[in-house]
Amino acid sequence: MNNFKNSGQTLPLAGQNSHSASVISGGQTYMTAETAATMRAMAVAADLDLPRYLLAGEIQRLLDYVPDLRQRLLLETLWNTGGRINEVLSLTPGDFHLHGHQAFVVLRTLKQRQRGRGRPVRGERISRAVALPDPHYQRRVREYIATFGLRQHERFWPLSSDNTPRNWISAAITRAADDNVTFPVDPITCHTFRHSFAMHLLLHGVPLKVIQAYLGHSRVSSTEIYTRIFTLDLNWLGSVRFSQ
């Protein structure tokens, strides 16, 4: 089974998308696309406490229904970086380092830190780098900057809240539904892309500590929630038997 069934149409798990052509191509993987879809369906049916995520081909299909260049690049950036929506909305061309083979982007989030008993909480900008391995995404960022003539410190998306990106996603889902294409996650939000990014890396064998760093989690326990899907995969047990 290489496709995920939808009402009226099949949704391919593989496609030309960011990070790789499919869940099972390129690099070490823990499970195939077929198994990943099956395990996700089992987790949903069992009501396991697992983040709702889309697989790579499903993300690509959703992006196919986002014709606007500005809207599409924002969703692609969520998918390629795993950033929180407020982090992505604050990005400028100066945050992207796209020269050479070590392309990356710097994400910044406002963390609140207590500076002592009775003292006020102070906001502090915490930065982290996220590698950008997809040359197609790198090219689209460069083209976007050139097309709109963005300056180094000019924001890509000068939006005041995340309501607008939410509406963009909803519009894409509506256009897809008009073609009888549906998705296995409902609702799909900006944070769905973050969960999908984390699971995509995990499915490709990226170490948990690296994923933790990319997501900006202060505790690895926050990242470990994504590994719960693997408890449903019998392949981990191999030839283990509990009876003689």
Short mmCIF file of C-alpha atoms in Angstrom, two decimals:
data_model
loop_
_atom_site.label_atom_id
_atom_site.label_comp_id
_atom_site.label_asym_id
_atom_site.label_seq_id
_atom_site.Cartn_x
_atom_site.Cartn_y
_atom_site.Cartn_z
CA MET A 1 0.00 0.00 0.00
CA ASN A 2 1.73 3.15 -1.21
CA ASN A 3 -1.23 5.50 -0.96
CA PHE A 4 -3.36 6.84 1.86
CA LYS A 5 -7.05 6.47 1.04
CA ASN A 6 -9.21 9.58 0.99
CA SER A 7 -12.82 10.13 0.07
CA GLY A 8 -12.96 9.97 -3.71
CA GLN A 9 -9.21 10.12 -4.26
CA THR A 10 -5.98 8.60 -3.02
CA LEU A 11 -3.38 10.70 -1.29
CA PRO A 12 0.21 9.64 -2.07
CA LEU A 13 2.60 9.35 0.84
CA ALA A 14 5.53 10.05 -1.47
CA GLY A 15 6.06 13.15 -3.55
CA GLN A 16 8.59 15.81 -4.47
CA ASN A 17 8.69 17.74 -1.24
CA SER A 18 10.99 19.33 1.29
CA HIS A 19 13.51 17.16 3.16
CA SER A 20 13.16 14.17 0.79
CA ALA A 21 11.08 12.66 -1.96
CA SER A 22 9.28 10.38 0.46
CA VAL A 23 9.20 9.13 4.00
CA ILE A 24 11.18 6.07 2.99
CA SER A 25 13.77 7.58 0.63
CA GLY A 26 17.15 8.92 1.57
CA GLY A 27 18.94 8.18 4.81
CA GLN A 28 18.14 5.68 7.52
CA THR A 29 14.48 5.26 8.41
CA TYR A 30 12.76 3.52 11.29
CA MET A 31 9.67 2.52 9.31
CA THR A 32 8.26 2.58 5.80
CA ALA A 33 5.62 5.01 4.60
CA GLU A 34 3.05 2.23 4.72
CA THR A 35 3.92 1.37 8.31
CA ALA A 36 4.00 5.03 9.33
CA ALA A 37 0.46 5.55 8.02
CA THR A 38 -0.76 2.34 9.65
CA MET A 39 0.81 3.17 13.01
CA ARG A 40 -0.68 6.65 12.95
CA ALA A 41 -4.16 5.27 12.22
CA MET A 42 -3.77 2.78 15.09
CA ALA A 43 -2.64 5.53 17.47
CA VAL A 44 -5.67 7.66 16.58
CA ALA A 45 -8.04 4.70 16.96
CA ALA A 46 -6.54 3.86 20.37
CA ASP A 47 -6.77 7.53 21.41
CA LEU A 48 -3.06 7.61 22.31
CA ASP A 49 -1.65 10.90 23.51
CA LEU A 50 0.35 11.58 20.37
CA PRO A 51 0.76 14.84 18.42
CA ARG A 52 -1.32 14.90 15.24
CA TYR A 53 0.96 15.02 12.22
CA LEU A 54 0.97 14.67 8.44
CA LEU A 55 3.37 12.58 6.39
CA ALA A 56 5.58 14.12 3.72
CA GLY A 57 3.37 13.39 0.71
CA GLU A 58 0.33 14.69 2.55
CA ILE A 59 2.11 17.96 3.31
CA GLN A 60 3.02 18.25 -0.36
CA ARG A 61 -0.56 17.64 -1.44
CA LEU A 62 -1.77 20.36 0.92
CA LEU A 63 0.84 22.77 -0.45
CA ASP A 64 -0.41 22.01 -3.96
CA TYR A 65 -3.60 23.82 -2.97
CA VAL A 66 -1.77 27.00 -1.93
CA PRO A 67 -1.27 28.94 -5.19
CA ASP A 68 -0.20 32.22 -3.60
CA LEU A 69 3.61 32.53 -3.43
CA ARG A 70 3.69 34.37 -0.11
CA GLN A 71 1.27 31.97 1.57
CA ARG A 72 3.00 28.88 0.22
CA LEU A 73 6.47 29.97 1.34
CA LEU A 74 5.22 30.57 4.87
CA LEU A 75 3.76 27.06 5.09
CA GLU A 76 6.89 25.61 3.48
CA THR A 77 8.96 27.42 6.10
CA LEU A 78 6.89 25.93 8.92
CA TRP A 79 7.44 22.50 7.34
CA ASN A 80 11.16 22.92 6.65
CA THR A 81 12.09 24.43 10.02
CA GLY A 82 9.61 23.09 12.58
CA GLY A 83 9.39 26.62 13.89
CA ARG A 84 6.57 28.00 15.99
CA ILE A 85 4.36 30.37 14.03
CA ASN A 86 5.52 33.43 16.01
CA GLU A 87 9.15 32.49 15.29
CA VAL A 88 8.50 32.10 11.56
CA LEU A 89 6.53 35.34 11.32
CA SER A 90 9.52 37.25 12.70
CA LEU A 91 11.98 35.89 10.10
CA THR A 92 13.96 38.25 7.88
CA PRO A 93 16.41 37.57 5.01
CA GLY A 94 19.23 38.16 7.49
CA ASP A 95 18.15 35.08 9.44
CA PHE A 96 18.82 32.79 6.46
CA HIS A 97 22.33 31.55 5.71
CA LEU A 98 22.05 29.87 2.32
CA HIS A 99 25.61 29.89 1.03
CA GLY A 100 27.62 26.70 0.68
CA HIS A 101 26.61 23.21 1.74
CA GLN A 102 25.72 24.11 5.34
CA ALA A 103 22.56 26.13 4.82
CA PHE A 104 20.60 27.01 7.95
CA VAL A 105 18.16 29.50 9.42
CA VAL A 106 18.23 31.15 12.84
CA LEU A 107 14.95 31.05 14.75
CA ARG A 108 14.34 33.28 17.74
CA THR A 109 11.75 32.90 20.47
CA LEU A 110 10.90 35.03 23.47
CA LYS A 111 11.49 33.00 26.62
CA GLN A 112 10.38 34.27 30.01
CA ARG A 113 12.99 33.71 32.71
CA GLN A 114 12.62 34.37 36.44
CA ARG A 115 15.64 36.28 37.75
CA GLY A 116 15.16 35.58 41.44
CA ARG A 117 12.52 35.61 44.16
CA GLY A 118 10.39 38.71 44.12
CA ARG A 119 12.05 40.05 40.99
CA PRO A 120 10.10 40.66 37.78
CA VAL A 121 10.13 38.20 34.90
CA ARG A 122 12.30 39.37 32.07
CA GLY A 123 11.88 38.44 28.41
CA GLU A 124 14.97 37.06 26.71
CA ARG A 125 15.45 36.23 23.04
CA ILE A 126 16.74 32.68 22.64
CA SER A 127 18.22 31.77 19.26
CA ARG A 128 18.73 28.38 17.65
CA ALA A 129 19.92 27.22 14.24
CA VAL A 130 17.96 24.78 12.10
CA ALA A 131 19.68 23.10 9.15
CA LEU A 132 18.04 23.47 5.73
CA PRO A 133 19.00 20.38 3.68
CA ASP A 134 16.49 20.90 0.86
CA PRO A 135 18.06 22.79 -2.09
CA HIS A 136 14.63 23.37 -3.64
CA TYR A 137 13.43 25.19 -0.54
CA GLN A 138 16.67 27.19 -0.41
CA ARG A 139 16.12 28.27 -4.02
CA ARG A 140 12.54 29.34 -3.34
CA VAL A 141 13.67 31.49 -0.40
CA ARG A 142 16.27 33.20 -2.60
CA GLU A 143 13.74 33.75 -5.38
CA TYR A 144 11.21 35.17 -2.93
CA ILE A 145 13.74 37.64 -1.53
CA ALA A 146 14.69 38.74 -5.05
CA THR A 147 11.11 38.93 -6.32
CA PHE A 148 9.89 41.14 -3.47
CA GLY A 149 13.17 43.01 -3.02
CA LEU A 150 13.32 42.32 0.70
CA ARG A 151 16.00 44.07 2.72
CA GLN A 152 18.12 42.19 5.26
CA HIS A 153 16.02 43.14 8.27
CA GLU A 154 12.62 43.31 6.57
CA ARG A 155 10.15 40.64 7.68
CA PHE A 156 8.97 38.11 5.12
CA TRP A 157 5.42 38.19 6.47
CA PRO A 158 4.53 41.44 8.30
CA LEU A 159 1.44 39.97 9.93
CA SER A 160 0.16 41.00 13.34
CA SER A 161 -1.17 37.58 14.40
CA ASP A 162 -1.36 33.93 13.38
CA ASN A 163 -5.03 34.24 12.41
CA THR A 164 -4.10 35.01 8.81
CA PRO A 165 -1.95 31.88 8.32
CA ARG A 166 -4.75 29.85 9.89
CA ASN A 167 -7.12 31.24 7.29
CA TRP A 168 -4.64 30.37 4.53
CA ILE A 169 -4.55 26.76 5.70
CA SER A 170 -8.34 26.61 5.94
CA ALA A 171 -8.67 27.95 2.40
CA ALA A 172 -6.24 25.31 1.09
CA ILE A 173 -8.21 22.55 2.82
CA THR A 174 -11.42 23.90 1.28
CA ARG A 175 -9.89 23.92 -2.21
CA ALA A 176 -8.67 20.36 -1.68
CA ALA A 177 -12.13 19.27 -0.53
CA ASP A 178 -13.57 20.65 -3.77
CA ASP A 179 -11.40 18.02 -5.51
CA ASN A 180 -12.57 15.33 -3.06
CA VAL A 181 -9.18 15.33 -1.35
CA THR A 182 -9.21 15.07 2.44
CA PHE A 183 -6.52 14.68 5.06
CA PRO A 184 -6.17 12.29 8.02
CA VAL A 185 -5.65 15.13 10.51
CA ASP A 186 -8.39 17.52 11.57
CA PRO A 187 -7.91 20.29 12.32
CA ILE A 188 -4.70 21.16 10.46
CA THR A 189 -3.06 24.14 12.14
CA CYS A 190 0.28 25.93 11.98
CA HIS A 191 1.44 23.68 14.82
CA THR A 192 0.59 20.60 12.75
CA PHE A 193 3.55 21.50 10.52
CA ARG A 194 5.82 21.57 13.59
CA HIS A 195 4.65 18.11 14.66
CA SER A 196 5.02 16.85 11.09
CA PHE A 197 8.58 18.22 10.90
CA ALA A 198 9.53 16.42 14.11
CA MET A 199 8.01 13.11 13.00
CA HIS A 200 9.58 13.41 9.55
CA LEU A 201 13.04 13.73 11.10
CA LEU A 202 12.35 10.90 13.52
CA LEU A 203 11.20 8.63 10.69
CA HIS A 204 14.50 9.37 8.94
CA GLY A 205 16.58 8.34 11.94
CA VAL A 206 17.66 11.81 13.09
CA PRO A 207 18.83 11.54 16.74
CA LEU A 208 16.32 12.68 19.34
CA LYS A 209 18.75 15.21 20.85
CA VAL A 210 19.18 16.85 17.44
CA ILE A 211 15.41 17.07 16.98
CA GLN A 212 15.16 18.55 20.48
CA ALA A 213 17.66 21.24 19.52
CA TYR A 214 15.82 22.03 16.28
CA LEU A 215 12.49 22.34 18.08
CA GLY A 216 13.95 24.45 20.88
CA HIS A 217 12.72 22.15 23.64
CA SER A 218 14.43 22.81 26.97
CA ARG A 219 13.70 19.24 28.13
CA VAL A 220 14.12 16.10 26.06
CA SER A 221 10.92 14.75 27.61
CA SER A 222 9.02 17.26 25.47
CA THR A 223 10.57 15.69 22.37
CA GLU A 224 10.18 12.08 23.48
CA ILE A 225 6.41 12.26 23.02
CA TYR A 226 7.01 11.76 19.29
CA THR A 227 8.61 8.36 19.91
CA ARG A 228 5.39 6.87 21.29
CA ILE A 229 4.33 5.89 17.79
CA PHE A 230 7.11 3.30 17.71
CA THR A 231 5.58 1.28 20.54
CA LEU A 232 3.01 0.07 17.99
CA ASP A 233 5.62 -1.23 15.54
CA LEU A 234 6.19 -4.96 16.09
CA ASN A 235 9.32 -4.86 13.91
CA TRP A 236 11.19 -3.47 16.91
CA LEU A 237 10.67 -6.76 18.74
CA GLY A 238 12.00 -8.88 15.90
CA SER A 239 12.07 -12.52 16.97
CA VAL A 240 11.29 -11.84 20.66
CA ARG A 241 8.85 -14.40 22.04
CA PHE A 242 7.33 -14.73 25.51
CA SER A 243 6.26 -18.35 25.32
CA GLN A 244 8.27 -21.52 24.77
#
